[in-house]
């Protein structure tokens, strides 16, 4: 997934960059990280807060 981070450090959007193969899990990924992720704002060349991005992956394990 890829998160766009606003200049205030809040998640402004989430994009699934590699599907889990289960639309429900893909939706849950964005819903959960959008609620729980907290970021310090990125800083521009003058030290001012600027938008940024963050990418990562979640390895979902379904019970058998």
CSV table of N, CA and C in Angstrom, one decimal:
chain,number,residue,atom,x,y,z
A,1,UNK,N,0.8,-1.2,0.0
A,1,UNK,CA,0.0,0.0,0.0
A,1,UNK,C,0.9,1.2,0.0
A,2,UNK,N,0.3,2.3,-0.4
A,2,UNK,CA,1.0,3.6,-0.4
A,2,UNK,C,0.0,4.6,0.2
A,3,UNK,N,0.6,5.3,1.2
A,3,UNK,CA,-0.2,6.4,1.9
A,3,UNK,C,0.3,7.7,1.4
A,4,UNK,N,-0.6,8.6,1.2
A,4,UNK,CA,-0.2,10.0,1.0
A,4,UNK,C,-0.4,10.7,2.4
A,5,UNK,N,0.6,11.5,2.8
A,5,UNK,CA,0.6,12.1,4.1
A,5,UNK,C,0.5,13.6,3.9
A,6,UNK,N,-0.5,14.2,4.6
A,6,UNK,CA,-0.7,15.7,4.5
A,6,UNK,C,0.4,16.4,5.3
A,7,UNK,N,0.5,17.7,5.1
A,7,UNK,CA,1.5,18.5,5.7
A,7,UNK,C,1.3,18.5,7.3
A,8,UNK,N,0.1,18.1,7.7
A,8,UNK,CA,-0.1,18.0,9.2
A,8,UNK,C,0.2,16.7,9.8
A,9,UNK,N,0.7,15.7,8.9
A,9,UNK,CA,1.0,14.4,9.4
A,9,UNK,C,-0.1,13.4,9.3
A,10,UNK,N,-1.3,13.8,8.9
A,10,UNK,CA,-2.4,12.9,8.8
A,10,UNK,C,-2.4,12.2,7.4
A,11,UNK,N,-3.0,10.9,7.4
A,11,UNK,CA,-3.1,10.2,6.2
A,11,UNK,C,-4.2,10.9,5.3
A,12,UNK,N,-3.9,11.2,4.1
A,12,UNK,CA,-4.9,11.9,3.3
A,12,UNK,C,-5.5,10.9,2.2
A,13,UNK,N,-4.7,9.9,1.9
A,13,UNK,CA,-5.3,8.9,1.0
A,13,UNK,C,-4.4,7.6,1.1
A,14,UNK,N,-5.1,6.5,0.6
A,14,UNK,CA,-4.4,5.2,0.6
A,14,UNK,C,-4.7,4.5,-0.7
A,15,UNK,N,-3.6,3.9,-1.3
A,15,UNK,CA,-3.8,3.2,-2.6
A,15,UNK,C,-3.2,1.8,-2.4
A,16,UNK,N,-3.9,0.8,-2.8
A,16,UNK,CA,-3.4,-0.6,-2.8
A,16,UNK,C,-2.5,-0.7,-4.0
A,17,UNK,N,-1.2,-1.0,-3.8
A,17,UNK,CA,-0.2,-1.1,-4.9
A,17,UNK,C,0.0,-2.6,-5.3
A,18,UNK,N,-0.4,-3.5,-4.4
A,18,UNK,CA,-0.3,-4.9,-4.8
A,18,UNK,C,-1.4,-5.7,-4.0
A,19,UNK,N,-2.4,-6.2,-4.7
A,19,UNK,CA,-3.5,-6.8,-4.1
A,19,UNK,C,-3.2,-8.0,-3.3
A,20,UNK,N,-4.0,-8.3,-2.3
A,20,UNK,CA,-3.8,-9.5,-1.6
A,20,UNK,C,-4.6,-10.7,-2.3
A,21,UNK,N,-5.4,-10.3,-3.3
A,21,UNK,CA,-6.2,-11.3,-4.0
A,21,UNK,C,-7.6,-11.3,-3.4
A,22,UNK,N,-7.8,-10.6,-2.3
A,22,UNK,CA,-9.1,-10.6,-1.6
A,22,UNK,C,-9.5,-9.1,-1.4
A,23,UNK,N,-10.5,-8.6,-2.1
A,23,UNK,CA,-10.9,-7.2,-2.1
A,23,UNK,C,-11.2,-6.7,-0.6
A,24,UNK,N,-11.8,-7.6,0.2
A,24,UNK,CA,-12.1,-7.3,1.6
A,24,UNK,C,-10.8,-7.0,2.4
A,25,UNK,N,-9.8,-7.7,2.2
A,25,UNK,CA,-8.5,-7.5,2.9
A,25,UNK,C,-7.8,-6.2,2.4
A,26,UNK,N,-7.9,-6.0,1.1
A,26,UNK,CA,-7.4,-4.7,0.5
A,26,UNK,C,-8.1,-3.5,1.1
A,27,UNK,N,-9.4,-3.6,1.2
A,27,UNK,CA,-10.1,-2.5,1.8
A,27,UNK,C,-9.8,-2.3,3.3
A,28,UNK,N,-9.7,-3.5,4.0
A,28,UNK,CA,-9.3,-3.4,5.4
A,28,UNK,C,-8.0,-2.8,5.7
A,29,UNK,N,-7.0,-3.1,4.8
A,29,UNK,CA,-5.7,-2.5,4.9
A,29,UNK,C,-5.8,-1.0,4.9
A,30,UNK,N,-6.4,-0.4,3.9
A,30,UNK,CA,-6.5,1.1,3.9
A,30,UNK,C,-7.3,1.6,5.1
A,31,UNK,N,-8.4,0.9,5.4
A,31,UNK,CA,-9.2,1.4,6.6
A,31,UNK,C,-8.4,1.4,7.9
A,32,UNK,N,-7.7,0.3,8.1
A,32,UNK,CA,-6.9,0.2,9.4
A,32,UNK,C,-5.7,1.2,9.4
A,33,UNK,N,-4.9,1.2,8.4
A,33,UNK,CA,-3.8,2.1,8.4
A,33,UNK,C,-4.2,3.5,8.4
A,34,UNK,N,-5.3,3.8,7.7
A,34,UNK,CA,-5.7,5.2,7.6
A,34,UNK,C,-6.1,5.7,9.0
A,35,UNK,N,-6.7,4.8,9.8
A,35,UNK,CA,-7.1,5.2,11.2
A,35,UNK,C,-6.0,5.2,12.2
A,36,UNK,N,-5.1,4.2,12.1
A,36,UNK,CA,-4.1,4.0,13.1
A,36,UNK,C,-2.7,4.7,12.9
A,37,UNK,N,-2.4,4.9,11.6
A,37,UNK,CA,-1.0,5.4,11.3
A,37,UNK,C,-0.9,6.9,11.8
A,38,UNK,N,0.2,7.2,12.4
A,38,UNK,CA,0.5,8.6,12.8
A,38,UNK,C,1.9,8.9,12.3
A,39,UNK,N,2.1,10.1,11.7
A,39,UNK,CA,3.3,10.5,11.1
A,39,UNK,C,3.7,11.9,11.6
A,40,UNK,N,5.0,12.1,11.7
A,40,UNK,CA,5.5,13.5,11.8
A,40,UNK,C,5.5,14.0,10.4
A,41,UNK,N,5.2,15.2,10.1
A,41,UNK,CA,5.2,15.8,8.8
A,41,UNK,C,6.6,15.7,8.2
A,42,UNK,N,6.6,15.5,6.9
A,42,UNK,CA,7.9,15.7,6.2
A,42,UNK,C,8.2,17.2,6.2
A,43,UNK,N,9.5,17.5,6.0
A,43,UNK,CA,9.9,18.9,6.1
A,43,UNK,C,10.6,19.3,4.7
A,44,UNK,N,10.2,20.5,4.3
A,44,UNK,CA,10.8,21.1,3.1
A,44,UNK,C,12.2,21.6,3.4
A,45,UNK,N,12.8,22.2,2.4
A,45,UNK,CA,14.2,22.7,2.5
A,45,UNK,C,14.3,23.9,3.5
A,46,UNK,N,13.2,24.5,3.8
A,46,UNK,CA,13.2,25.6,4.8
A,46,UNK,C,12.7,25.1,6.1
A,47,UNK,N,12.5,23.8,6.3
A,47,UNK,CA,12.0,23.3,7.5
A,47,UNK,C,10.5,23.3,7.7
A,48,UNK,N,9.8,23.8,6.7
A,48,UNK,CA,8.3,23.9,6.8
A,48,UNK,C,7.7,22.5,6.6
A,49,UNK,N,6.5,22.2,7.2
A,49,UNK,CA,5.9,20.9,7.0
A,49,UNK,C,5.4,20.8,5.5
A,50,UNK,N,5.6,19.7,4.9
A,50,UNK,CA,5.2,19.5,3.5
A,50,UNK,C,4.5,18.1,3.4
A,51,UNK,N,3.7,17.9,2.4
A,51,UNK,CA,3.1,16.6,2.2
A,51,UNK,C,4.2,15.5,1.8
A,52,UNK,N,3.9,14.3,2.1
A,52,UNK,CA,4.9,13.2,1.8
A,52,UNK,C,4.1,11.9,1.5
A,53,UNK,N,4.8,10.8,1.4
A,53,UNK,CA,4.2,9.6,1.2
A,53,UNK,C,4.9,8.5,2.0
A,54,UNK,N,4.3,7.3,2.1
A,54,UNK,CA,4.8,6.2,2.9
A,54,UNK,C,4.3,4.9,2.2
A,55,UNK,N,5.2,4.0,1.9
A,55,UNK,CA,4.8,2.7,1.3
A,55,UNK,C,5.2,1.6,2.2
A,56,UNK,N,4.4,0.5,2.3
A,56,UNK,CA,4.7,-0.7,3.1
A,56,UNK,C,3.8,-1.8,2.6
A,57,UNK,N,3.9,-2.9,3.3
A,57,UNK,CA,3.1,-4.1,2.9
A,57,UNK,C,2.6,-4.7,4.2
A,58,UNK,N,1.4,-5.4,4.1
A,58,UNK,CA,0.9,-6.2,5.2
A,58,UNK,C,0.8,-7.6,4.7
A,59,UNK,N,1.2,-8.5,5.5
A,59,UNK,CA,1.1,-10.0,5.1
A,59,UNK,C,-0.1,-10.5,5.9
A,60,UNK,N,-1.2,-10.5,5.3
A,60,UNK,CA,-2.4,-11.1,5.9
A,60,UNK,C,-2.3,-12.6,5.9
A,61,UNK,N,-2.7,-13.2,7.0
A,61,UNK,CA,-2.7,-14.6,7.2
A,61,UNK,C,-4.2,-15.0,7.5
A,62,UNK,N,-4.8,-15.8,6.6
A,62,UNK,CA,-6.1,-16.3,6.8
A,62,UNK,C,-6.1,-17.6,7.5
A,63,UNK,N,-7.0,-17.8,8.6
A,63,UNK,CA,-7.0,-19.1,9.3
A,63,UNK,C,-7.5,-20.2,8.3
A,64,UNK,N,-7.0,-21.4,8.5
A,64,UNK,CA,-7.4,-22.5,7.7
A,64,UNK,C,-8.6,-23.2,8.3
